[in-house]
Amino acid sequence: VSAADEAPTPEVATAAVREYFGLAWAPVEHFAQMLVEEGELRGLIGPRELPRLWSRHLVNSAAVAPFLGERAAVADVGSGAGFPGIVLAAVRPDLEMHLVEPMERRIAWLGDVVEELGLDNVVLHHARAEELHKRASFDHVTARAVAAMDKLARWTVPLVRRGGTLVALKGQRASDEVESAKYVLKKLGVVSTSIHDVQPVAHIEATTVVVARKRD
């Protein structure tokens, strides 16, 4: 059996997913195609992720969009393959998206994607989040699968403007993480934290979004 025969079949987007993305469907589908063709090759996603590319990654990334203000400046920390940063840039052209990624090969990939999709609302930062502390601030900071909440807060909350929010995509243990991080969050100036279960598309696993608001 050849390797090609064993390769997992990439997930096909359903009509409901297409409808959910609406006007952003073309760029998001193009991004998905790039991930199918090059994602594994370039060490961005594992082969097991392709059969759930839409349900697990792309729809999940877009779930953050309603938590971001209009025409906001947003930093996506640890953008990696482009979740949620690239998806948010496509879904919300009004946002000024800053993708923060320390790994050179991932930054090279993100640059290729931005150019290929013609996204003119994206700025790339080849840096670790801590390197931007005191140098940059944003209305919102997003992060997905980067670190546990206490560590994530130390990296990201200093980048959030007063009155702004950290919007983190989290797993099943979100409330435990928030509880463990409560003193760190308070120390960093977070005044409220809310946990939202979001199911953007029916029959697709819900996404947990944690919103931590910084004092005004």
Tab-separated table of C-alpha atoms in Angstrom:
chain	number	residue	atom	x	y	z
A	1	VAL	CA	0.000	0.000	0.000
A	2	SER	CA	1.452	3.359	-0.945
A	3	ALA	CA	1.730	6.204	1.550
A	4	ALA	CA	-0.815	8.145	-0.518
A	5	ASP	CA	-3.410	5.394	0.023
A	6	GLU	CA	-2.834	5.546	3.760
A	7	ALA	CA	-2.980	9.335	3.975
A	8	PRO	CA	-6.020	10.556	5.947
A	9	THR	CA	-8.747	12.115	3.840
A	10	PRO	CA	-9.097	15.863	4.467
A	11	GLU	CA	-12.462	16.894	5.862
A	12	VAL	CA	-14.877	18.447	3.387
A	13	ALA	CA	-16.750	21.529	4.589
A	14	THR	CA	-20.501	21.029	4.923
A	15	ALA	CA	-23.105	23.414	3.507
A	16	ALA	CA	-23.686	24.717	7.048
A	17	VAL	CA	-19.977	25.544	7.421
A	18	ARG	CA	-19.979	27.289	4.032
A	19	GLU	CA	-22.991	29.335	5.090
A	20	TYR	CA	-21.380	30.170	8.437
A	21	PHE	CA	-18.311	31.678	6.760
A	22	GLY	CA	-20.443	33.639	4.279
A	23	LEU	CA	-18.396	36.313	2.519
A	24	ALA	CA	-15.185	34.953	4.050
A	25	TRP	CA	-15.723	31.525	2.486
A	26	ALA	CA	-13.338	32.026	-0.456
A	27	PRO	CA	-10.240	33.061	1.545
A	28	VAL	CA	-10.908	30.531	4.313
A	29	GLU	CA	-11.346	27.701	1.816
A	30	HIS	CA	-8.129	28.779	0.066
A	31	PHE	CA	-6.357	28.704	3.437
A	32	ALA	CA	-7.746	25.208	4.102
A	33	GLN	CA	-6.436	24.067	0.724
A	34	MET	CA	-2.965	25.437	1.532
A	35	LEU	CA	-3.013	23.544	4.840
A	36	VAL	CA	-4.043	20.304	3.096
A	37	GLU	CA	-1.260	20.684	0.519
A	38	GLU	CA	1.551	21.994	2.721
A	39	GLY	CA	0.535	21.890	6.382
A	40	GLU	CA	1.931	18.479	7.234
A	41	LEU	CA	4.919	18.878	4.912
A	42	ARG	CA	5.933	22.089	6.663
A	43	GLY	CA	5.388	20.642	10.137
A	44	LEU	CA	2.390	22.863	10.945
A	45	ILE	CA	-0.316	20.270	11.543
A	46	GLY	CA	-0.232	16.536	12.127
A	47	PRO	CA	-1.761	14.115	9.600
A	48	ARG	CA	-4.532	13.228	12.059
A	49	GLU	CA	-5.750	16.845	11.989
A	50	LEU	CA	-6.724	16.836	8.302
A	51	PRO	CA	-9.924	14.786	8.744
A	52	ARG	CA	-11.133	17.414	11.229
A	53	LEU	CA	-9.589	20.508	9.691
A	54	TRP	CA	-12.898	22.382	9.401
A	55	SER	CA	-14.692	21.219	12.546
A	56	ARG	CA	-11.688	21.236	14.890
A	57	HIS	CA	-9.613	24.137	13.599
A	58	LEU	CA	-11.225	26.561	11.151
A	59	VAL	CA	-14.742	26.853	12.641
A	60	ASN	CA	-13.190	26.789	16.123
A	61	SER	CA	-10.923	29.743	15.207
A	62	ALA	CA	-13.814	31.811	13.839
A	63	ALA	CA	-15.749	31.329	17.100
A	64	VAL	CA	-13.626	34.113	18.615
A	65	ALA	CA	-14.855	36.756	16.133
A	66	PRO	CA	-18.017	37.881	18.035
A	67	PHE	CA	-15.888	38.686	21.117
A	68	LEU	CA	-13.794	41.293	19.273
A	69	GLY	CA	-14.822	44.946	18.915
A	70	GLU	CA	-15.249	46.699	15.571
A	71	ARG	CA	-12.080	47.951	13.875
A	72	ALA	CA	-10.056	46.737	16.862
A	73	ALA	CA	-6.313	46.118	16.958
A	74	VAL	CA	-5.860	42.442	17.821
A	75	ALA	CA	-2.682	40.474	18.589
A	76	ASP	CA	-2.810	36.713	18.067
A	77	VAL	CA	-0.077	35.221	20.242
A	78	GLY	CA	1.567	31.991	19.071
A	79	SER	CA	-0.197	32.033	15.694
A	80	GLY	CA	1.541	28.862	14.513
A	81	ALA	CA	-0.285	27.487	11.467
A	82	GLY	CA	-2.644	30.491	11.567
A	83	PHE	CA	-5.274	29.535	14.161
A	84	PRO	CA	-7.101	31.706	14.990
A	85	GLY	CA	-5.181	34.686	13.505
A	86	ILE	CA	-5.451	34.008	9.769
A	87	VAL	CA	-9.087	32.896	10.067
A	88	LEU	CA	-9.987	36.048	12.042
A	89	ALA	CA	-8.240	38.275	9.479
A	90	ALA	CA	-10.359	36.675	6.732
A	91	VAL	CA	-13.638	36.675	8.657
A	92	ARG	CA	-13.223	40.212	10.055
A	93	PRO	CA	-11.532	42.458	7.469
A	94	ASP	CA	-12.279	45.439	9.771
A	95	LEU	CA	-9.731	44.166	12.319
A	96	GLU	CA	-6.054	45.078	12.360
A	97	MET	CA	-4.560	41.627	13.024
A	98	HIS	CA	-1.060	41.282	14.464
A	99	LEU	CA	0.252	37.721	14.310
A	100	VAL	CA	2.946	37.079	16.925
A	101	GLU	CA	5.036	33.947	16.340
A	102	PRO	CA	8.599	33.173	17.501
A	103	MET	CA	9.380	30.284	15.141
A	104	GLU	CA	11.002	31.296	11.885
A	105	ARG	CA	9.477	28.579	9.704
A	106	ARG	CA	5.995	29.397	10.996
A	107	ILE	CA	6.498	33.106	10.311
A	108	ALA	CA	7.613	32.182	6.774
A	109	TRP	CA	4.428	30.136	6.352
A	110	LEU	CA	2.199	32.919	7.715
A	111	GLY	CA	3.864	35.349	5.289
A	112	ASP	CA	3.106	32.989	2.387
A	113	VAL	CA	-0.534	32.674	3.483
A	114	VAL	CA	-1.022	36.442	3.890
A	115	GLU	CA	0.406	37.040	0.414
A	116	GLU	CA	-1.501	34.183	-1.220
A	117	LEU	CA	-4.851	35.224	0.298
A	118	GLY	CA	-4.214	38.937	-0.258
A	119	LEU	CA	-4.920	39.806	3.385
A	120	ASP	CA	-4.100	43.493	3.765
A	121	ASN	CA	-5.112	43.722	7.441
A	122	VAL	CA	-2.292	41.565	8.829
A	123	VAL	CA	1.032	42.556	10.424
A	124	LEU	CA	3.538	39.799	11.278
A	125	HIS	CA	5.785	39.950	14.353
A	126	HIS	CA	8.645	37.446	14.469
A	127	ALA	CA	8.882	37.577	18.267
A	128	ARG	CA	7.826	36.049	21.550
A	129	ALA	CA	4.949	37.817	23.293
A	130	GLU	CA	7.209	38.949	26.158
A	131	GLU	CA	9.475	40.781	23.696
A	132	LEU	CA	6.547	43.081	22.869
A	133	HIS	CA	5.766	43.955	26.504
A	134	LYS	CA	5.951	47.746	27.021
A	135	ARG	CA	6.475	48.154	23.256
A	136	ALA	CA	2.989	47.407	21.940
A	137	SER	CA	-0.576	47.248	23.200
A	138	PHE	CA	-3.825	46.011	21.674
A	139	ASP	CA	-7.585	46.150	22.218
A	140	HIS	CA	-7.695	42.351	22.323
A	141	VAL	CA	-5.170	39.539	22.482
A	142	THR	CA	-6.167	36.085	21.230
A	143	ALA	CA	-4.478	32.734	21.812
A	144	ARG	CA	-5.271	29.122	21.030
A	145	ALA	CA	-3.533	26.041	22.433
A	146	VAL	CA	-0.560	28.109	23.630
A	147	ALA	CA	-0.262	27.426	27.387
A	148	ALA	CA	-2.215	26.958	30.620
A	149	MET	CA	-4.119	30.060	31.707
A	150	ASP	CA	-1.694	31.245	34.431
A	151	LYS	CA	1.319	31.137	32.101
A	152	LEU	CA	-0.706	32.464	29.164
A	153	ALA	CA	-1.889	35.434	31.245
A	154	ARG	CA	1.706	36.434	32.093
A	155	TRP	CA	2.597	36.449	28.397
A	156	THR	CA	-0.524	38.108	27.027
A	157	VAL	CA	-2.242	40.388	29.563
A	158	PRO	CA	0.643	42.937	29.552
A	159	LEU	CA	-0.137	43.403	25.828
A	160	VAL	CA	-3.809	44.237	26.500
A	161	ARG	CA	-4.802	47.910	26.713
A	162	ARG	CA	-6.764	49.146	29.713
A	163	GLY	CA	-10.385	48.075	29.270
A	164	GLY	CA	-9.337	45.510	26.654
A	165	THR	CA	-9.577	41.729	26.776
A	166	LEU	CA	-7.623	38.521	26.512
A	167	VAL	CA	-9.782	36.133	24.432
A	168	ALA	CA	-8.460	32.586	24.761
A	169	LEU	CA	-9.688	29.431	23.053
A	170	LYS	CA	-9.610	26.721	25.688
A	171	GLY	CA	-10.536	23.080	26.188
A	172	GLN	CA	-12.784	21.206	28.599
A	173	ARG	CA	-10.706	22.252	31.616
A	174	ALA	CA	-11.203	26.000	31.078
A	175	SER	CA	-12.919	26.665	34.416
A	176	ASP	CA	-10.199	24.776	36.358
A	177	GLU	CA	-7.518	26.772	34.541
A	178	VAL	CA	-9.256	30.064	35.283
A	179	GLU	CA	-9.617	29.099	38.947
A	180	SER	CA	-5.898	28.171	39.177
A	181	ALA	CA	-4.918	31.431	37.502
A	182	LYS	CA	-7.189	33.781	39.486
A	183	TYR	CA	-4.408	35.367	41.587
A	184	VAL	CA	-2.128	35.819	38.572
A	185	LEU	CA	-5.012	37.389	36.627
A	186	LYS	CA	-5.851	39.744	39.487
A	187	LYS	CA	-2.221	40.777	39.866
A	188	LEU	CA	-2.078	41.573	36.140
A	189	GLY	CA	-5.104	43.874	36.408
A	190	VAL	CA	-7.869	41.566	35.177
A	191	VAL	CA	-11.170	42.579	36.767
A	192	SER	CA	-13.542	39.971	35.313
A	193	THR	CA	-13.313	36.601	33.622
A	194	SER	CA	-16.149	34.880	31.786
A	195	ILE	CA	-16.332	31.452	30.139
A	196	HIS	CA	-18.489	30.929	27.058
A	197	ASP	CA	-19.460	27.707	25.303
A	198	VAL	CA	-19.875	28.598	21.653
A	199	GLN	CA	-21.317	26.347	18.986
A	200	PRO	CA	-21.118	28.361	15.758
A	201	VAL	CA	-22.338	25.502	13.535
A	202	ALA	CA	-24.826	22.782	14.509
A	203	HIS	CA	-23.414	19.245	14.899
A	204	ILE	CA	-19.895	20.574	15.385
A	205	GLU	CA	-18.303	20.293	18.813
A	206	ALA	CA	-18.744	23.430	20.921
A	207	THR	CA	-15.765	25.702	21.540
A	208	THR	CA	-14.840	27.185	24.922
A	209	VAL	CA	-13.871	30.855	24.860
A	210	VAL	CA	-12.433	32.534	27.963
A	211	VAL	CA	-12.679	36.337	28.085
A	212	ALA	CA	-10.547	38.127	30.679
A	213	ARG	CA	-11.154	41.885	30.893
A	214	LYS	CA	-8.511	44.305	32.081
A	215	ARG	CA	-9.443	47.245	34.290
A	216	ASP	CA	-10.154	50.570	32.575
